[in-house]
mmCIF file of C-alpha atoms in Angstrom:
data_model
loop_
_atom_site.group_PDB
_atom_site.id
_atom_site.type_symbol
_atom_site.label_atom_id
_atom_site.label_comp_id
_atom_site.label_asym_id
_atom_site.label_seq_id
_atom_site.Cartn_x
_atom_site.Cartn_y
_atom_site.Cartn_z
ATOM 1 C CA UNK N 18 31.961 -49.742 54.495
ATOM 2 C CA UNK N 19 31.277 -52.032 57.298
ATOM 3 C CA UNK N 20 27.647 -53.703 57.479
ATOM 4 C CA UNK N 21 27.802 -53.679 61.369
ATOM 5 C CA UNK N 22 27.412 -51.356 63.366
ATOM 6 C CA UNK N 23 27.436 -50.995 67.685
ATOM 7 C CA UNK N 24 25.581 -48.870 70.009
ATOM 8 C CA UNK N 25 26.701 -48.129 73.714
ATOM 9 C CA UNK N 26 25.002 -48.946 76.872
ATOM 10 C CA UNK N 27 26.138 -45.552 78.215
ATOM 11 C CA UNK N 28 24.337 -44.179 75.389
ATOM 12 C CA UNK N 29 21.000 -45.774 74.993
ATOM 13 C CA UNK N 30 20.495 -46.772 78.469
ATOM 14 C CA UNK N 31 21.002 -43.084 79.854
ATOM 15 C CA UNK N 32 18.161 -41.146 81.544
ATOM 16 C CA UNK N 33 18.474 -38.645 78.686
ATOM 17 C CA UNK N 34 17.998 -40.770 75.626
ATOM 18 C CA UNK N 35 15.166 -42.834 77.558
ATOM 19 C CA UNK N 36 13.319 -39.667 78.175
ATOM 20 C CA UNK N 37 12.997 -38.874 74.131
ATOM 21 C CA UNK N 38 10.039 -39.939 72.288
ATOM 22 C CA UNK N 39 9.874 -43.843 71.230
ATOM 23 C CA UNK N 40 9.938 -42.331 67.688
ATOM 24 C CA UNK N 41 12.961 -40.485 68.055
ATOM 25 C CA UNK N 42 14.620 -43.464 69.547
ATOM 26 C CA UNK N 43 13.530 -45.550 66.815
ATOM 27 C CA UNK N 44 15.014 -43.019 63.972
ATOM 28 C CA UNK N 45 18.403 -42.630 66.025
ATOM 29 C CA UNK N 46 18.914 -46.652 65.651
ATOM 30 C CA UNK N 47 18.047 -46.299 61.905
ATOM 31 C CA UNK N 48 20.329 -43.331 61.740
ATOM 32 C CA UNK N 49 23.230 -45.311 63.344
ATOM 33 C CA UNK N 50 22.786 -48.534 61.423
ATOM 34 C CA UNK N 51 23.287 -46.740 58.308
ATOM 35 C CA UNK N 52 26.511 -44.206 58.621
ATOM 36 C CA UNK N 53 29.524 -44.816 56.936
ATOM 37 C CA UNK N 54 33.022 -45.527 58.661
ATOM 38 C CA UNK N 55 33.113 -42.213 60.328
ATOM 39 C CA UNK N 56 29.959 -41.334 61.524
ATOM 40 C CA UNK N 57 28.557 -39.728 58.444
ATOM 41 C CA UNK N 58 24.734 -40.298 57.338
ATOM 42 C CA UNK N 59 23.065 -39.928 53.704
ATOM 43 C CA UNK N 60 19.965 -40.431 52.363
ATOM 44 C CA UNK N 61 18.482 -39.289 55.436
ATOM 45 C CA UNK N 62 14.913 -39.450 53.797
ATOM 46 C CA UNK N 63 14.574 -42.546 52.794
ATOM 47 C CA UNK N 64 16.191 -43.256 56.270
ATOM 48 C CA UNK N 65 13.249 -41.102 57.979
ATOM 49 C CA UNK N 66 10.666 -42.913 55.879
ATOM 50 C CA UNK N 67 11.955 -46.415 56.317
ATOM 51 C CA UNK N 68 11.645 -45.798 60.661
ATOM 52 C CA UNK N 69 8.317 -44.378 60.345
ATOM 53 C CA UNK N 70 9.919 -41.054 61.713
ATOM 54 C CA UNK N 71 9.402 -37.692 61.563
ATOM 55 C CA UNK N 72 11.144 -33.987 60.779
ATOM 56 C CA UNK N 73 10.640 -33.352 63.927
ATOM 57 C CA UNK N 74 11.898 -36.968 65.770
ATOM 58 C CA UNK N 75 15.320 -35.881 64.087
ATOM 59 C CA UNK N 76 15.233 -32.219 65.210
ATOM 60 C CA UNK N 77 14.828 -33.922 68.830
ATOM 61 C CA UNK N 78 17.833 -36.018 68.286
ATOM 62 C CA UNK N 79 19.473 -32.688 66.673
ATOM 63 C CA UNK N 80 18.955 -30.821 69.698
ATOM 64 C CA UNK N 81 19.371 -33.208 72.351
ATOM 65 C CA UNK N 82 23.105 -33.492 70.800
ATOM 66 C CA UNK N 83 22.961 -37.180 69.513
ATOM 67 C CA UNK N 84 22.903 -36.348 65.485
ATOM 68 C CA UNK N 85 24.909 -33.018 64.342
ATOM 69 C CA UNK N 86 23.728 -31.164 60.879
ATOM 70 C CA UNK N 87 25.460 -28.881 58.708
ATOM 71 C CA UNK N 88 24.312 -25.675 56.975
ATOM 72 C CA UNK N 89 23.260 -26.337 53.254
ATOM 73 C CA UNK N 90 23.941 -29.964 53.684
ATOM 74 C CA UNK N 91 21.732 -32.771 53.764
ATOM 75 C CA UNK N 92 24.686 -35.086 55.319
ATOM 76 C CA UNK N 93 24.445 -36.175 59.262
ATOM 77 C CA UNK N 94 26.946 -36.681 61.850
ATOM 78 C CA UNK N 95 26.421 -39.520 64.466
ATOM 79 C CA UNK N 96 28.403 -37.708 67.294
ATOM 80 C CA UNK N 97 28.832 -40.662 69.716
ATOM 81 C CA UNK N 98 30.007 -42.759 66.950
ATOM 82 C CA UNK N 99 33.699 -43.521 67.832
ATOM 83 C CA UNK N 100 32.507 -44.132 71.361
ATOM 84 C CA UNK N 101 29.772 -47.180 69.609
ATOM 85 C CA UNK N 102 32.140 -48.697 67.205
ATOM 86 C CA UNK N 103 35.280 -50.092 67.194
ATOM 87 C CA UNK N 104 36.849 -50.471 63.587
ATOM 88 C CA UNK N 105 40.215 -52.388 62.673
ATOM 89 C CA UNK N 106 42.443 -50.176 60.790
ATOM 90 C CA UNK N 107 42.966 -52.345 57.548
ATOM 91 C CA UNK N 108 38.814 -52.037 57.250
ATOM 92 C CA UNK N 109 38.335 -48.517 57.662
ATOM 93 C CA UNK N 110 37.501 -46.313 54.580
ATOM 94 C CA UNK N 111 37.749 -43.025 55.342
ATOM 95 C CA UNK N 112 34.602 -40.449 54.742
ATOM 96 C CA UNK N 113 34.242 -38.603 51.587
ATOM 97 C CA UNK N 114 32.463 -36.189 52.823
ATOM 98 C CA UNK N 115 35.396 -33.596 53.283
ATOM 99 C CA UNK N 116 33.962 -30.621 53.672
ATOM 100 C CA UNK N 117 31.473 -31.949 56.430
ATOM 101 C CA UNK N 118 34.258 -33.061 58.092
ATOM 102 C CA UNK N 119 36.310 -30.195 58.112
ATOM 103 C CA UNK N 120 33.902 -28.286 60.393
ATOM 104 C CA UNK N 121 34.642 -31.296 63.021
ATOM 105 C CA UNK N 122 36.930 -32.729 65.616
ATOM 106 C CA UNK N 123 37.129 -35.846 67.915
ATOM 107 C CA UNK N 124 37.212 -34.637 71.387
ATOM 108 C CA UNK N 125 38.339 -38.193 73.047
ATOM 109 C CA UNK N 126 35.353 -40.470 70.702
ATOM 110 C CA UNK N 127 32.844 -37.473 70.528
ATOM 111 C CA UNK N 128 32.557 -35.592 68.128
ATOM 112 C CA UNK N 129 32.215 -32.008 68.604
ATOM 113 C CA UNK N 130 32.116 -28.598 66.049
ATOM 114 C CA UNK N 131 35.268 -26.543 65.378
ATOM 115 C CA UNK N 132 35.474 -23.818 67.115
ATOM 116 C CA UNK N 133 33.525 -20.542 65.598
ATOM 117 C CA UNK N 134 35.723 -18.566 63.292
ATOM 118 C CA UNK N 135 38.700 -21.086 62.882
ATOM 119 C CA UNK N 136 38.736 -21.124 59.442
ATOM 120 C CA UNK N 137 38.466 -24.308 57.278
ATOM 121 C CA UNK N 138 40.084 -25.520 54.277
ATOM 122 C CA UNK N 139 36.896 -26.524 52.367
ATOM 123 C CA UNK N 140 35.373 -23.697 50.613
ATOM 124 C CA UNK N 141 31.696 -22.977 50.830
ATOM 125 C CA UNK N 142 30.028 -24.266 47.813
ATOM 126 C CA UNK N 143 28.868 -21.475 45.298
ATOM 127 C CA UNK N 144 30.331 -18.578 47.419
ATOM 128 C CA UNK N 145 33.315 -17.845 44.963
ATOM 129 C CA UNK N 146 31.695 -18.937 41.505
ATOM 130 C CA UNK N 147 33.115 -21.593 39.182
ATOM 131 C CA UNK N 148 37.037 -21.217 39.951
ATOM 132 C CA UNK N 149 39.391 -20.631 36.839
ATOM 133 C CA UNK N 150 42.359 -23.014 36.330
ATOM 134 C CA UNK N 151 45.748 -21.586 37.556
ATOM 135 C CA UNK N 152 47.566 -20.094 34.571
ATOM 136 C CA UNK N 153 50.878 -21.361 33.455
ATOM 137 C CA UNK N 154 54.026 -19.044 34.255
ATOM 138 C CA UNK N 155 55.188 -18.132 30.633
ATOM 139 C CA UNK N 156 59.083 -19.659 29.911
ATOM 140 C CA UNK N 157 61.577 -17.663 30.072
ATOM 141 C CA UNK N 158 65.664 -18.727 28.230
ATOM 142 C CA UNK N 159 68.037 -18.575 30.783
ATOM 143 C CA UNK N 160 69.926 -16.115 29.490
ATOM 144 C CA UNK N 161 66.842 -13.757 29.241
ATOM 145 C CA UNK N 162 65.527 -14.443 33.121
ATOM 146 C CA UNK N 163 65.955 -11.146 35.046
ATOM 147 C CA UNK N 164 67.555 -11.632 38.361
ATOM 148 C CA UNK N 165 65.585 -10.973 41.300
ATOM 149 C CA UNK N 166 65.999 -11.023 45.071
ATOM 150 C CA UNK N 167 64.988 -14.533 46.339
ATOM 151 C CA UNK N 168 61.799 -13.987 48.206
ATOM 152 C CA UNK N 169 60.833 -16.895 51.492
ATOM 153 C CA UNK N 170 58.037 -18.770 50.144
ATOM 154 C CA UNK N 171 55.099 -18.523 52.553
ATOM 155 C CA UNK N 172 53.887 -21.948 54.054
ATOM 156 C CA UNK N 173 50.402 -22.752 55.285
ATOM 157 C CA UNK N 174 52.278 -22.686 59.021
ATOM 158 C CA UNK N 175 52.668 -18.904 58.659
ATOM 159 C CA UNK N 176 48.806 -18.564 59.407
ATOM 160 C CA UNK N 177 48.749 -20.973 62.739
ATOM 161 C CA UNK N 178 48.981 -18.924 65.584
ATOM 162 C CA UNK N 179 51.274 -19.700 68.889
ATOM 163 C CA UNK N 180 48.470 -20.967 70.638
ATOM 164 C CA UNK N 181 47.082 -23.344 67.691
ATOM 165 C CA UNK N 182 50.677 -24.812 67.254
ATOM 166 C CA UNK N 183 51.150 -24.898 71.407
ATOM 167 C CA UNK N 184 47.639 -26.979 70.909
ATOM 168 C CA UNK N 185 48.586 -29.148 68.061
ATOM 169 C CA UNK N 186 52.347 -29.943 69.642
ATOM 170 C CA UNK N 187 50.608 -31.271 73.330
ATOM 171 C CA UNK N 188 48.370 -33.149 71.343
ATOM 172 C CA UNK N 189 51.208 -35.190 69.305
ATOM 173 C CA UNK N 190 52.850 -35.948 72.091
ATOM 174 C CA UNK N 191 49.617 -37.492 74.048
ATOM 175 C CA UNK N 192 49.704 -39.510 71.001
ATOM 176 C CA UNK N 193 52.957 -40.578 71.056
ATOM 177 C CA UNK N 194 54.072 -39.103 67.770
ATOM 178 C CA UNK N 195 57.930 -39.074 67.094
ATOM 179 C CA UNK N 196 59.194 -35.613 67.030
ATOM 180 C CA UNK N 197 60.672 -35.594 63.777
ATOM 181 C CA UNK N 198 57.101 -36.068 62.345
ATOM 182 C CA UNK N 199 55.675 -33.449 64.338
ATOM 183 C CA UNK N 200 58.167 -30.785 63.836
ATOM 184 C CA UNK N 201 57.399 -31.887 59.728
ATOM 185 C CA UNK N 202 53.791 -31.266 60.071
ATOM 186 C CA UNK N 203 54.061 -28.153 62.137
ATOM 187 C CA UNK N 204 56.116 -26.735 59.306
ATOM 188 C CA UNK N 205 53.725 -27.675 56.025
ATOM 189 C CA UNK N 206 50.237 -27.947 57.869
ATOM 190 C CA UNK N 207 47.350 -25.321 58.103
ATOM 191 C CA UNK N 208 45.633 -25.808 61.467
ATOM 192 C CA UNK N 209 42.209 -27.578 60.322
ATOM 193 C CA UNK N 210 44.471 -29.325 57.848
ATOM 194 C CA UNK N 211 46.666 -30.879 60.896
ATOM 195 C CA UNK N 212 43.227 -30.917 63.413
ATOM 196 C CA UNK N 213 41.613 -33.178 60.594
ATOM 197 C CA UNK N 214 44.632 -35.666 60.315
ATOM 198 C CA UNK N 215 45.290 -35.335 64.174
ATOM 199 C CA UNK N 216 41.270 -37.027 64.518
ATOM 200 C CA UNK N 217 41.905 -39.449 61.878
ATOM 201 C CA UNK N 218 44.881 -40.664 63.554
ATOM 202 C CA UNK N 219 43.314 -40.730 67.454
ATOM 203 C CA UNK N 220 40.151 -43.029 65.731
ATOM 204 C CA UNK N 221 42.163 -45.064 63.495
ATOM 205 C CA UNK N 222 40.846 -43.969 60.427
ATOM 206 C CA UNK N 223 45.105 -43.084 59.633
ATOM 207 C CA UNK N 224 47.957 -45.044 60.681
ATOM 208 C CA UNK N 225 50.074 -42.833 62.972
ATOM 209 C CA UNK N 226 53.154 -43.793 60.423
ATOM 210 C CA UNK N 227 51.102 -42.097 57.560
ATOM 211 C CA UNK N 228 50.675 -38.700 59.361
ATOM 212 C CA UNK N 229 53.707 -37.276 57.697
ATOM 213 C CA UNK N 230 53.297 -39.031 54.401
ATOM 214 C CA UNK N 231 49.231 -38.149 54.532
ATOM 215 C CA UNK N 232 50.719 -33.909 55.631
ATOM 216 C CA UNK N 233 52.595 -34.072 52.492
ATOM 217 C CA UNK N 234 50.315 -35.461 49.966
ATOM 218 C CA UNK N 235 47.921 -33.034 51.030
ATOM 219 C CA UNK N 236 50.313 -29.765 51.195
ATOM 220 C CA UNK N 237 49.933 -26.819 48.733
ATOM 221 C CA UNK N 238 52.754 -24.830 48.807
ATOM 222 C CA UNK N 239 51.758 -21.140 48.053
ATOM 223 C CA UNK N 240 53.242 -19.906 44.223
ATOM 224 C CA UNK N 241 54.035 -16.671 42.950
ATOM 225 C CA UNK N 242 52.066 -15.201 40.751
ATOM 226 C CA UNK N 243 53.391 -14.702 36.901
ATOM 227 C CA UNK N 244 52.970 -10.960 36.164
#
């Protein structure tokens, strides 16, 4: 993680941010100093203690749209970070913070929150329980496997609407992405899977030569079930 970070004129110098409490402006500089190579904050209370800040200097910065949170999360979001920072490629590590960032996209170097109701890959913690491990398919001689009617295997591009794929094509192509890659990761990607890589690839976080490698890495083709 870089040890440097940038803040914009265009940020600090607006009307807006001026007009917030010295405080709050004080804890947004700590904030930014201290995110990893996407925008993403922890230990926000020693951060809070160390600027002499408050709970309610970050609710300002929360609700003036400068800091996102996320429900039962104690990680930040610097949303204007992409627009402060310019990173080289070879020295960006990417966030491990996945699920955060799953309820995310870049909108040009801003970030802003997925959409209501577009569902996200990353679970919510504790809602399911403690998951089982998939069980084996039991093996079967050749000679003994019954026959049965091949069935089409369902791909994560079966639940991506018309629109979402009309959305994700327009936005390859603004990027310049060769069509053979983007009619690859139309076929194996789930929407928030592809939006994801898609932001990665517009802030340099992933090389636009990996997006087809990083689509298939991360693919899960849905299995039958054994009986």
């Amino acid at each position: 993680m870089a040890k440097k970070r940038m803040f914009h004129t265009d940020i600090i110098d607006s009307d807006e941010f001026i007009a917030l409490p010295a405080s709050a402006q004080n804890l947004y500089f700590r904030l930014g100093a201290h995110t990893d190579d996407e925008g993403f904050i922890t230990g926000v209370k020693q951060l809070l203690w160390a600027a002499h800040g408050s709970e309610d200097d970050l609710q300002t910065l929360i609700d003036a749209g400068y800091i996102l949170d996320f429900p039962d999360s104690s990680i930040l979001l610097q949303r204007h970070f992409f627009l402060c920072n310019e990173l080289r490629r070879d020295r960006v590590h990417a966030t491990t913070h996945a699920r955060e960032r799953a309820q995310v996209l870049l909108e040009g170097k801003v970030y802003e929150r997925v959409p209501e109701g577009t569902a996200t890959d990353a679970p919510e913690m504790g809602s399911e329980g403690p998951q089982e491990p998939p069980t084996a398919l039991p093996y079967r001689e050749p000679e003994e496997a019954e026959e049965t009617p091949a069935q089409p295997q369902k791909t994560p591009a079966a639940t991506m609407s018309a629109d979402q794929t009309e959305r994700m094509r327009s936005r390859m192509m603004a990027l310049e992405i060769p069509e053979s890659t983007q009619q690859e990761v139309l076929r194996l990607a789930t929407f928030p899977q592809l939006v994801t890589a898609l932001d990665r690839v517009q802030s340099g976080v992933l090389p636009m030569e990996r997006l087809g490698r990083y689509i298939r890495q991360t693919h899960r083709p849905t299995l039958p079930r054994g009986g």
